[in-house]
Short mmCIF file of C-alpha atoms in Angstrom, two decimals:
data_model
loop_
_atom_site.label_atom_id
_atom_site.label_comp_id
_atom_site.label_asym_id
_atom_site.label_seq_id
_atom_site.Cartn_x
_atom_site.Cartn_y
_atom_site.Cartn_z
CA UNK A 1 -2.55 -89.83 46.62
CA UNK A 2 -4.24 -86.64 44.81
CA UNK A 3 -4.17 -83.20 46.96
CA UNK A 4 -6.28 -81.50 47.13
CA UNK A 5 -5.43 -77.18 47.96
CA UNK A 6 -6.80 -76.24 51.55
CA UNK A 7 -8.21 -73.46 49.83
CA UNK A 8 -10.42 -75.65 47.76
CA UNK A 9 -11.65 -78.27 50.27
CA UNK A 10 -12.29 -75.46 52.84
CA UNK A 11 -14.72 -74.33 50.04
CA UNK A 12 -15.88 -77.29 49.33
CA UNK A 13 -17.07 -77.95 53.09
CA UNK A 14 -18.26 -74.33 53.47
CA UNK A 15 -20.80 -75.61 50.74
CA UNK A 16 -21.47 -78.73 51.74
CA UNK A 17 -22.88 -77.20 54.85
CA UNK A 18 -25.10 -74.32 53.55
CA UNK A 19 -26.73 -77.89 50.94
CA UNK A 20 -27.38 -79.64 54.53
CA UNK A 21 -28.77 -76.66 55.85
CA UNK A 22 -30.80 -75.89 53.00
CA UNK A 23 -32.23 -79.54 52.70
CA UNK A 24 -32.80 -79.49 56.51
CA UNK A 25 -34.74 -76.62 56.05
CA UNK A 26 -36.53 -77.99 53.56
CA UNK A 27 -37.73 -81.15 55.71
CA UNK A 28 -37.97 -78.85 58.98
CA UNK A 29 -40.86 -76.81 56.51
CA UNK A 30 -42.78 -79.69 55.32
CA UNK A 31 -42.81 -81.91 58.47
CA UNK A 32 -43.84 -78.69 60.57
CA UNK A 33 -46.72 -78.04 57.59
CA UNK A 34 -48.08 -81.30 58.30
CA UNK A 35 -47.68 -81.37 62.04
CA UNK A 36 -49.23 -78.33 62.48
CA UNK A 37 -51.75 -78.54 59.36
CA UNK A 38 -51.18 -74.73 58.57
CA UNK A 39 -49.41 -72.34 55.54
CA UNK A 40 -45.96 -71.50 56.49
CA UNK A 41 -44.03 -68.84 54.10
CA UNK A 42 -40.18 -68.03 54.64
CA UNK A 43 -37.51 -65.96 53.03
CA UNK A 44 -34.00 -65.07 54.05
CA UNK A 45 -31.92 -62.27 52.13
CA UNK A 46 -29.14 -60.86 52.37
CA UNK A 47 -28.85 -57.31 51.70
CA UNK A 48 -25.35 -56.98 51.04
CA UNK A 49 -25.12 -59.43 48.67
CA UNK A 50 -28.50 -58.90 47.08
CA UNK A 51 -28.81 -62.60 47.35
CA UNK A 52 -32.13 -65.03 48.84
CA UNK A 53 -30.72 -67.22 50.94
CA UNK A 54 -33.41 -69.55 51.14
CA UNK A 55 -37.04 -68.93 50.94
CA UNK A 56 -40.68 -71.12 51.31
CA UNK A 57 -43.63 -69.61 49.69
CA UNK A 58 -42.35 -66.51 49.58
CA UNK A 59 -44.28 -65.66 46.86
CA UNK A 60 -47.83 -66.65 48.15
CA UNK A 61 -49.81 -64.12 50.24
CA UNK A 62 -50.79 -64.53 53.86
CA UNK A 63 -52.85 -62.76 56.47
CA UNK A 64 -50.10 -60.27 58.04
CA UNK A 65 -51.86 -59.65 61.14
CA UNK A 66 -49.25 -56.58 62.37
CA UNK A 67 -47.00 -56.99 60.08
CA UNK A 68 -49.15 -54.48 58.30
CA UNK A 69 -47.48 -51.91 60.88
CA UNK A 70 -44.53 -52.26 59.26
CA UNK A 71 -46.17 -50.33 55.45
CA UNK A 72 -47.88 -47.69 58.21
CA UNK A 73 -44.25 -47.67 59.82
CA UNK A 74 -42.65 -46.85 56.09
CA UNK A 75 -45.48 -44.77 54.99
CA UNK A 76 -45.12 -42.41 58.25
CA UNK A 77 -41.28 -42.45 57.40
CA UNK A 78 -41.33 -40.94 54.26
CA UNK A 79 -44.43 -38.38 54.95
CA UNK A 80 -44.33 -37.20 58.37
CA UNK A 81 -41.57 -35.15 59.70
CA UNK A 82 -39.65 -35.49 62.65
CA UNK A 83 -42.30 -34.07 64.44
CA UNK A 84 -45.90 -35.10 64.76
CA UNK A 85 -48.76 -32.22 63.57
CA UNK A 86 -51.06 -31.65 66.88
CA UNK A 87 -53.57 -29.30 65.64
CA UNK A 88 -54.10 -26.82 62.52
CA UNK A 89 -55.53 -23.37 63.28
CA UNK A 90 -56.45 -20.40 62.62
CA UNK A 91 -56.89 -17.19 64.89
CA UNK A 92 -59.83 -14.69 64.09
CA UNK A 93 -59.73 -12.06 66.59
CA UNK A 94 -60.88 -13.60 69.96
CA UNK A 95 -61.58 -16.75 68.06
CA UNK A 96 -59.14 -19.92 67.94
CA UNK A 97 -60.88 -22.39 65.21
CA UNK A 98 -59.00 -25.99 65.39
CA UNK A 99 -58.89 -29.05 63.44
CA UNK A 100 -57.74 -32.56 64.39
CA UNK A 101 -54.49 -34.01 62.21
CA UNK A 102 -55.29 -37.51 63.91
CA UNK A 103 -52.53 -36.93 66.14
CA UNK A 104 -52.71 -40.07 68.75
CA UNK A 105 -50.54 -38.52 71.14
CA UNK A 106 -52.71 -35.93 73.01
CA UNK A 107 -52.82 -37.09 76.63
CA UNK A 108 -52.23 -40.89 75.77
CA UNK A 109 -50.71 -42.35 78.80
CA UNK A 110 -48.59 -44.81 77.04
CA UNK A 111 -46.54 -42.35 74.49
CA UNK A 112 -43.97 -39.67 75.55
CA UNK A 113 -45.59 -36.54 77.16
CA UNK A 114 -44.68 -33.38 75.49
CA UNK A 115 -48.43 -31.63 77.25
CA UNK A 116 -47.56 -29.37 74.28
CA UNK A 117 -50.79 -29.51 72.86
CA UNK A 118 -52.47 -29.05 76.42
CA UNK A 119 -50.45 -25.71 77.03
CA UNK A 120 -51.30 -24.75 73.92
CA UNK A 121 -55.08 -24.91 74.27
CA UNK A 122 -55.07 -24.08 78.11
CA UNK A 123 -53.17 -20.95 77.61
CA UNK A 124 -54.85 -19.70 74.16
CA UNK A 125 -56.71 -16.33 74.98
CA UNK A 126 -58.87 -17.00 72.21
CA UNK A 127 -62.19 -18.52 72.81
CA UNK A 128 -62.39 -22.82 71.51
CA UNK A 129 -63.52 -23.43 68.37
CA UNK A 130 -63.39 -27.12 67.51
CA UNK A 131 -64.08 -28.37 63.75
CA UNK A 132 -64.26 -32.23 62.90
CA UNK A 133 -64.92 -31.48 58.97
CA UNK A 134 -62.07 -33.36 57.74
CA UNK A 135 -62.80 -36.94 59.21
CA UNK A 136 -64.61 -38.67 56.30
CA UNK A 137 -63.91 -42.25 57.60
CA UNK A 138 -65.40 -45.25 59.66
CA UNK A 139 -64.59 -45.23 63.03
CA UNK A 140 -63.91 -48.93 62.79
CA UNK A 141 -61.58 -50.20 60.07
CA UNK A 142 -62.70 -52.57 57.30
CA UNK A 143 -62.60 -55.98 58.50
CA UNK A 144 -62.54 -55.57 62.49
CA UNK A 145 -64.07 -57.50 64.21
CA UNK A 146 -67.19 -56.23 65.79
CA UNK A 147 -67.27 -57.60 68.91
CA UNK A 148 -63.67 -56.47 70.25
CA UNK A 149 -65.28 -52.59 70.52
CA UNK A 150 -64.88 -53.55 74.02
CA UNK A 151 -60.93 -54.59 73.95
CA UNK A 152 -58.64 -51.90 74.20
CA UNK A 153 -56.60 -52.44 71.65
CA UNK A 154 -59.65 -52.29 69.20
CA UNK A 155 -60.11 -48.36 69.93
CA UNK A 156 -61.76 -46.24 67.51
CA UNK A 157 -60.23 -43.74 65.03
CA UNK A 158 -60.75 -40.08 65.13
CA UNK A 159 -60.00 -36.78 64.27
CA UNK A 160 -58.83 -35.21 67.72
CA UNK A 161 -58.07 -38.38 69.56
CA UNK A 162 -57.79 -37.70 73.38
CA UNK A 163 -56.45 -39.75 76.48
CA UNK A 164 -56.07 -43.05 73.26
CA UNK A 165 -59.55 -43.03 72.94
CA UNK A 166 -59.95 -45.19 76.23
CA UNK A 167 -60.96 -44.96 79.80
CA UNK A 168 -59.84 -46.90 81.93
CA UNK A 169 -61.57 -48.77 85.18
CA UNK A 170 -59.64 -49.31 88.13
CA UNK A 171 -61.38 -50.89 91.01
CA UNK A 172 -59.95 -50.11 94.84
CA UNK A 173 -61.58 -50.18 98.37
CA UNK A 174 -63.36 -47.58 98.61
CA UNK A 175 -65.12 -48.48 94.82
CA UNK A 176 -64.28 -47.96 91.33
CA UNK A 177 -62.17 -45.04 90.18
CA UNK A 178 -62.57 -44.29 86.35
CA UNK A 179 -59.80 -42.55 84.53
CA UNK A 180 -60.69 -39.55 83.12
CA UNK A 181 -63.42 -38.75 86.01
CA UNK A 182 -65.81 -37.66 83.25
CA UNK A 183 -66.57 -41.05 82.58
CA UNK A 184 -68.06 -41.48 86.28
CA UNK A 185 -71.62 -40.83 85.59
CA UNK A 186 -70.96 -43.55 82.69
CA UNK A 187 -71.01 -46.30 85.06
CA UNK A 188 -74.02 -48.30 86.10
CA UNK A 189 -73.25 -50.99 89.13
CA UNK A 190 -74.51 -54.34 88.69
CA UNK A 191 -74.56 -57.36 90.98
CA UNK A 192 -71.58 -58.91 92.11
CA UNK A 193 -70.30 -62.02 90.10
CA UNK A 194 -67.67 -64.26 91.24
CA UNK A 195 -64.80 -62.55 88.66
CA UNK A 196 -65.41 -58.62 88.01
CA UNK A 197 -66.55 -57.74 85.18
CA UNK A 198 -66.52 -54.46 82.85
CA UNK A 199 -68.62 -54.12 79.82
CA UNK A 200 -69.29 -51.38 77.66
CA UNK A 201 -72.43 -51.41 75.75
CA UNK A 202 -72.18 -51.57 72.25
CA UNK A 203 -73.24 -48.29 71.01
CA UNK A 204 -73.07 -46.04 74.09
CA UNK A 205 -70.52 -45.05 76.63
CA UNK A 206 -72.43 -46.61 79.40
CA UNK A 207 -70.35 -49.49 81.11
CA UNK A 208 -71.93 -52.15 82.97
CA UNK A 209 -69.77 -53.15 86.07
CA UNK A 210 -69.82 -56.20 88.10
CA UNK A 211 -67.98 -56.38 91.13
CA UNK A 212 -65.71 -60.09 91.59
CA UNK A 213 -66.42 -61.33 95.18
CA UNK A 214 -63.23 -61.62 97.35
CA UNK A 215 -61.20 -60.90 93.76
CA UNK A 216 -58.14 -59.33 93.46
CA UNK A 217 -58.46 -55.82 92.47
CA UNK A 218 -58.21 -55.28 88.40
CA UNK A 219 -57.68 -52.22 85.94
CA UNK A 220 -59.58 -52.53 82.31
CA UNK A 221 -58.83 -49.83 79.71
CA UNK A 222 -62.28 -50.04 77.54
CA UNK A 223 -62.42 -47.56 74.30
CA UNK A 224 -65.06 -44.88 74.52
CA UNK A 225 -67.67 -44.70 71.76
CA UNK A 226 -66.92 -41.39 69.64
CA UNK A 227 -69.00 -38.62 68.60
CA UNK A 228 -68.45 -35.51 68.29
CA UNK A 229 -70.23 -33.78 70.80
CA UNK A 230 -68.34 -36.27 73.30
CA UNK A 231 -65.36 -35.45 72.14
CA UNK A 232 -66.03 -31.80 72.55
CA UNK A 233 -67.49 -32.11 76.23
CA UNK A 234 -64.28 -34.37 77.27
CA UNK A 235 -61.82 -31.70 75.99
CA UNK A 236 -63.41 -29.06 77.64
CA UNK A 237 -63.88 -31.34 80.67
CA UNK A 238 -59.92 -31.45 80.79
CA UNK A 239 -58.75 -28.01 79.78
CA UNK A 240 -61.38 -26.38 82.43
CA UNK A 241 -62.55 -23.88 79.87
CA UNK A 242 -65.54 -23.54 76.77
CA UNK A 243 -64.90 -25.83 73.86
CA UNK A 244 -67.26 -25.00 70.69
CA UNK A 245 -67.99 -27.81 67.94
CA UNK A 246 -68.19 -25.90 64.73
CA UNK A 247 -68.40 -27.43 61.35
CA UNK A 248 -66.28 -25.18 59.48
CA UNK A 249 -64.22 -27.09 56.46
CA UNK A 250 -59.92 -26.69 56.84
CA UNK A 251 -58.63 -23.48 55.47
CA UNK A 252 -55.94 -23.48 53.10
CA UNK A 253 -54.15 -21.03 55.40
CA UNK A 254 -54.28 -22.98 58.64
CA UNK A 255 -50.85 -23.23 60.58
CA UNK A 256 -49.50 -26.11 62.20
CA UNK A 257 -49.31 -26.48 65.40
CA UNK A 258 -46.69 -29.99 66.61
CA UNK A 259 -46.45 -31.78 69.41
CA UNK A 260 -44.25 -34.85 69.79
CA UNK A 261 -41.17 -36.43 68.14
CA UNK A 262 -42.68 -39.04 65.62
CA UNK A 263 -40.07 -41.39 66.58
CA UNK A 264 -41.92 -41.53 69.92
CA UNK A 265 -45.28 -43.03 68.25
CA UNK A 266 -43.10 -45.30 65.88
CA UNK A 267 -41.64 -46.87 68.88
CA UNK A 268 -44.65 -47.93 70.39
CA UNK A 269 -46.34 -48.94 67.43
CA UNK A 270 -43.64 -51.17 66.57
CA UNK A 271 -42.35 -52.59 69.77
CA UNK A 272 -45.76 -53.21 72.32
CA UNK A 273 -47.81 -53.33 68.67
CA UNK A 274 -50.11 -50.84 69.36
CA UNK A 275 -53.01 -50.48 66.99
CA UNK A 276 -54.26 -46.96 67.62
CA UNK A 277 -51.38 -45.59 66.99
CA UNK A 278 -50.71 -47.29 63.94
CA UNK A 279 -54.76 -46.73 63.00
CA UNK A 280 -53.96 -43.01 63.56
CA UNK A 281 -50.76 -42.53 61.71
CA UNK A 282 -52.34 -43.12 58.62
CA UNK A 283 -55.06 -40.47 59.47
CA UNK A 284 -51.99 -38.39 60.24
CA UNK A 285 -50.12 -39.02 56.54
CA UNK A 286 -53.75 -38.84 54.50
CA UNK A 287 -54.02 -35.11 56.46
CA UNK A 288 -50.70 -33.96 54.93
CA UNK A 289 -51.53 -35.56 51.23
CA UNK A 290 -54.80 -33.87 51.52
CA UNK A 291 -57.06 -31.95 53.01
CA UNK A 292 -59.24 -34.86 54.30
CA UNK A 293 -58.42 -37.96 57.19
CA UNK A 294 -59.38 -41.04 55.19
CA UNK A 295 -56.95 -43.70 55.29
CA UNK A 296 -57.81 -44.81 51.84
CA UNK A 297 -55.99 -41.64 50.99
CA UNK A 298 -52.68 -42.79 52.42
CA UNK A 299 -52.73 -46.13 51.42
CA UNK A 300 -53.52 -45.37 47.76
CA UNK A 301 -50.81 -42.63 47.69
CA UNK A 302 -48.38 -44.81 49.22
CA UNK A 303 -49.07 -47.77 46.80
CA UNK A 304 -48.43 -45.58 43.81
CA UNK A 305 -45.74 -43.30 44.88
CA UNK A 306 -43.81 -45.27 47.52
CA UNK A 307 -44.51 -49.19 47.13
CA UNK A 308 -44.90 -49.50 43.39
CA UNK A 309 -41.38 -51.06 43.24
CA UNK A 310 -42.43 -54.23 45.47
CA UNK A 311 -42.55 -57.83 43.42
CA UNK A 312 -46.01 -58.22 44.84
CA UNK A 313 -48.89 -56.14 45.24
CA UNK A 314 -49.75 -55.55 48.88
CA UNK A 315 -53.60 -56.25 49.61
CA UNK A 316 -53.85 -53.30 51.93
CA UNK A 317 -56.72 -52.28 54.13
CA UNK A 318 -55.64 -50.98 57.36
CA UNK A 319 -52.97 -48.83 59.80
CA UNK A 320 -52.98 -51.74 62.42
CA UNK A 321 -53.66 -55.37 60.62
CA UNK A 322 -57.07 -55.47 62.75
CA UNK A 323 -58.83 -56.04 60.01
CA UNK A 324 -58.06 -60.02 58.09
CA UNK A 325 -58.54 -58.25 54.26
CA UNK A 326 -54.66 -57.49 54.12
CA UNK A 327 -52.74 -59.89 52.48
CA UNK A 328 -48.71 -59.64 52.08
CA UNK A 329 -46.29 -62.27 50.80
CA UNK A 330 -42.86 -62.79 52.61
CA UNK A 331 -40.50 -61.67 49.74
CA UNK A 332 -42.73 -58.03 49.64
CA UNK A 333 -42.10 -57.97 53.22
CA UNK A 334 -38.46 -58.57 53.27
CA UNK A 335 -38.16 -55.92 50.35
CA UNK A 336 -39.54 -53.03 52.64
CA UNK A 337 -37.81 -54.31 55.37
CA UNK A 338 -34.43 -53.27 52.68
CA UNK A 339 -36.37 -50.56 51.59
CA UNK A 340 -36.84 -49.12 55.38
CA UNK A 341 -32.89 -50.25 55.94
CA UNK A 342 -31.57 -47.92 53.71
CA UNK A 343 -34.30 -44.93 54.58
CA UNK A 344 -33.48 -44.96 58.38
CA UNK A 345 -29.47 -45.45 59.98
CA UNK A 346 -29.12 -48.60 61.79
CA UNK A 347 -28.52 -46.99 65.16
CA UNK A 348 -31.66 -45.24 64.68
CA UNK A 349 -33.55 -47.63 63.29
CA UNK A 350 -32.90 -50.81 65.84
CA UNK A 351 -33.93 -49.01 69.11
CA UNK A 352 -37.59 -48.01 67.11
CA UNK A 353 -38.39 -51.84 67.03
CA UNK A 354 -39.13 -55.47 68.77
CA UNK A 355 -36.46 -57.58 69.91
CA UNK A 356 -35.91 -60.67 72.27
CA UNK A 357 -37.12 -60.43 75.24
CA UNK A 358 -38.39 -57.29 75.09
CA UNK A 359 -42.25 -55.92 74.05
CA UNK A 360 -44.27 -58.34 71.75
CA UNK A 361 -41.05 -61.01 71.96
CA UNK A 362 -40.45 -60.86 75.69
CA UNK A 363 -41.40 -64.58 75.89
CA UNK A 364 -39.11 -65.72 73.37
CA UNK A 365 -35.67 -65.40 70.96
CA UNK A 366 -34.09 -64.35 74.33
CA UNK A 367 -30.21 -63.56 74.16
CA UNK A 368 -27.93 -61.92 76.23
CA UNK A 369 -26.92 -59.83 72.72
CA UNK A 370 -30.40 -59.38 70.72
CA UNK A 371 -30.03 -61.17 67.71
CA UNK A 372 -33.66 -59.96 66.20
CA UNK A 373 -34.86 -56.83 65.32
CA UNK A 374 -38.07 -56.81 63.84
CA UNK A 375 -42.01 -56.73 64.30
CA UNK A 376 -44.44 -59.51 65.30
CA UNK A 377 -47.85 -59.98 63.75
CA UNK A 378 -50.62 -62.10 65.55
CA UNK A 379 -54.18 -62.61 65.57
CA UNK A 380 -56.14 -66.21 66.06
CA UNK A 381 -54.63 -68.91 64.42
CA UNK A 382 -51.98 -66.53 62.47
CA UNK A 383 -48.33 -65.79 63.69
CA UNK A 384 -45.84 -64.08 62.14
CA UNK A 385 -42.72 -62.25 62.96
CA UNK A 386 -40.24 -60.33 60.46
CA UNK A 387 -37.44 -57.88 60.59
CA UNK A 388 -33.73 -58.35 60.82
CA UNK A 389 -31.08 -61.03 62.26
CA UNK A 390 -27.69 -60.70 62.96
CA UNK A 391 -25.99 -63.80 62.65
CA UNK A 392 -23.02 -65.28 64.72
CA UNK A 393 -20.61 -63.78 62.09
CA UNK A 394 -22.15 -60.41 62.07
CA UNK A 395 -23.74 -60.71 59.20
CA UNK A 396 -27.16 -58.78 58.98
CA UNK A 397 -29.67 -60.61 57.19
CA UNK A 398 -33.24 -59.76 56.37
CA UNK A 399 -36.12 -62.03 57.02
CA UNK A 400 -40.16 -62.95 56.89
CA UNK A 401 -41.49 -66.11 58.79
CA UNK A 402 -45.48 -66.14 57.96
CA UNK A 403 -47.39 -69.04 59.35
CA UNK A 404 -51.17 -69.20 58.99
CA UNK A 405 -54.51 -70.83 59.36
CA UNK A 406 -52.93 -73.19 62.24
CA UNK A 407 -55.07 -75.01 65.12
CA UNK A 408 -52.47 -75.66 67.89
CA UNK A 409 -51.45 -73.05 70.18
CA UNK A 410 -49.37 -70.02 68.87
CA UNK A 411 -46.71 -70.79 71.79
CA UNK A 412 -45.77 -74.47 69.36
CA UNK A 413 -45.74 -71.80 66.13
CA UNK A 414 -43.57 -69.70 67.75
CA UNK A 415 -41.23 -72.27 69.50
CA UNK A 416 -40.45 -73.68 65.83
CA UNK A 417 -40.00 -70.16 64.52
CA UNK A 418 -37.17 -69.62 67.20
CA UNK A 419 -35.72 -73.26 65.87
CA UNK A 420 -35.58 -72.44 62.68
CA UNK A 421 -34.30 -68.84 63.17
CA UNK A 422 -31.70 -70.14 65.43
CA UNK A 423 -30.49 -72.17 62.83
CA UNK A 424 -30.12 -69.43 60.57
CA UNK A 425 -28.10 -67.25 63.28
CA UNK A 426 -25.69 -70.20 63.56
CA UNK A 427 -25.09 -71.49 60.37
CA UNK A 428 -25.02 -68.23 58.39
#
């Protein structure tokens, strides 16, 4: 009987398992496809060993949905300081002219509250100049829907963003309590319906409200149609003092004024997804490029300057991935995902995003130690989910899992994600 060295059959079965894997992969992709009548795309890499594990149309392009954050996440990286740029300004004796940077923060009840920026203006001597000269952009990205204006997480994008661009509706006892109260002569009362019912019209601020008979209370957040003269009164409105709208162009001279740690946006973007934010970053970076908020601006720079080593051109439209013209392909994903890896330390860069349980994945890839780091990307009939996974042997691999054009419900797409990803964890 032949020997055969330990040393060489323990190799030998280390293989044999990653071919099953690989082949069960393989069939997992292709009977899923046809199950599920959709465009899956997969890749697996490891960074360490420079190596693709496995991949599945890695190289075709899909609709990202918010896995677009992650280029506004990378963008913001390498532009933006530690600190996020409030205001610039200028002081000319009793005179305090101000421009918007885009700066999302500024009273947003869902980020961390500095109130910098509101000391700041409440405590300025100077009488309130306010200039919106460098917002040359649509309020509304290319490719949004039109009829979300109404949803809050389809707010609109502006130059001195305040309270997220939202109010919000709460409805109690004693009647319906809007949040700021200068959106209380906004409301017009309508009959009651059997659910309640809040609806802004389409190009105004006033909201049409229907009470729900013997309904449990609710709380809407609907954005607020900008213009400038709005945006003027409602700052005022807050700070209790004169607020002027100018239109004076950005001086060259203009100091900076911060107000919150970026990491503070960054983690919201990336862990409860939220599109604002992500919509305003880009304002933010364009701003520091140039003299002018234009999104185009950022995305063109970065493209050129930051993304030009990526195998695959990203088709890039938007901050958020609102908007259904962005197309990425897995393997372009995975490479800024290495790209952001090496920018940021781990135990920096892990608490900044999704995992199990938590945020945008707090229905799924539960484990009592997170095995999933990463950001989710969803809108109708597209689900996707990237970002890192830490297998049982440590190992950190780097992954995209795109799956579009499907007609069953996203909860199926994501319970074979989870399978397959589970697999992965295990085997590798």
């Amino acid at each position: 009987m032949v020997r055969i060295p330990a040393f060489i059959l323990t190799g030998f079965l280390l293989y044999s398992c990653s071919v099953v894997s690989k082949r069960n992969l393989d069939k997992t992709f292709r009977s899923t496809e046809q199950k599920f009548q959709d465009h899956a795309g997969f890749i697996v890499y490891d960074p360490i060993e420079k190596k693709t594990l496995y991949e599945h149309n890695a190289n075709k392009y899909f609709t990202p949905a918010s896995n677009t954050k992650i280029f506004t996440f990378y963008t913001s990286l390498k532009i933006i300081g530690d600190s996020v740029p409030a205001l610039r300004y200028i002081t000319n004796g009793d005179s305090l002219i101000f421009w918007g940077t885009g700066d999302p923060s500024f009273l947003y009840k869902n980020v961390f509250a500095s109130n910098r920026t509101y000391n700041f203006l409440t405590t300025a001597n100077q009488n309130l100049y306010l200039s919106a000269s460098g917002f040359q952009t649509e309020r509304f990205g290319p490719g949004w829907a039109w009829d979300d204006y109404n949803d809050c997480y389809s707010a609109e994008r502006s130059s001195f963003p305040i309270y997220g661009n939202i109010m919000t509706l709460c409805e109690q006892d004693e009647g319906i309590k809007m949040q700021p109260t200068f959106f209380n002569s906004f409301v017009e009362h309508q009959p009651a319906k059997e659910k309640s019912s809040f609806i802004r019209e389409l190009h105004s601020n006033k909201v049409l409200y229907s009470p729900g008979i013997n309904a449990k209370k609710i709380s809407k957040d609907i954005p607020f149609k900008i213009y400038d003269t709005l945006v003027r009164d409602l700052i005022a409105d807050t700070l209790q003092k004169p607020v002027i709208l100018i239109n004076r162009e950005l001086q060259a001279d203009a100091k900076i004024f911060y107000s919150v740690p970026a990491d503070s946006l960054y983690k919201i973007m990336m862990q409860q997804s939220d599109n604002f934010i992500a919509e305003q970053l880009l304002l933010i970076c364009s701003g520091i490029i140039s003299d002018t908020l234009k999104p185009e601006i950022a995305i063109n720079y970065a493209k050129k300057n930051l993304l030009n080593e990526l195998k695959d051109e990203p088709i890039w439209r938007d901050g958020s991935g609102l908007s259904r013209y962005n197309l990425f392909t897995p393997r372009s994903i995975v490479q800024l995902w290495e790209m952001i890896y090496k920018l940021v330390p781990q135990q920096r860069l892990f608490p900044l995003l999704a995992t199990g349980g938590k945020g945008t994945m707090r229905t799924a890839y539960k484990a009592d130690v997170p095995y999933i780091y990463g950001k989710t990307g969803t809108l109708s009939n597209n689900h996707n989910l990237s970002g890192y996974l830490i297998t049982k042997k440590g190992r950190i691999l780097i992954f995209a899992f795109m799956n579009n054009n499907y007609v069953t419900a996203t909860s199926n797409i994501r319970k074979n994600m989870e399978e397959v990803l589970i697999k992965i964890k295990d085997h590798y």
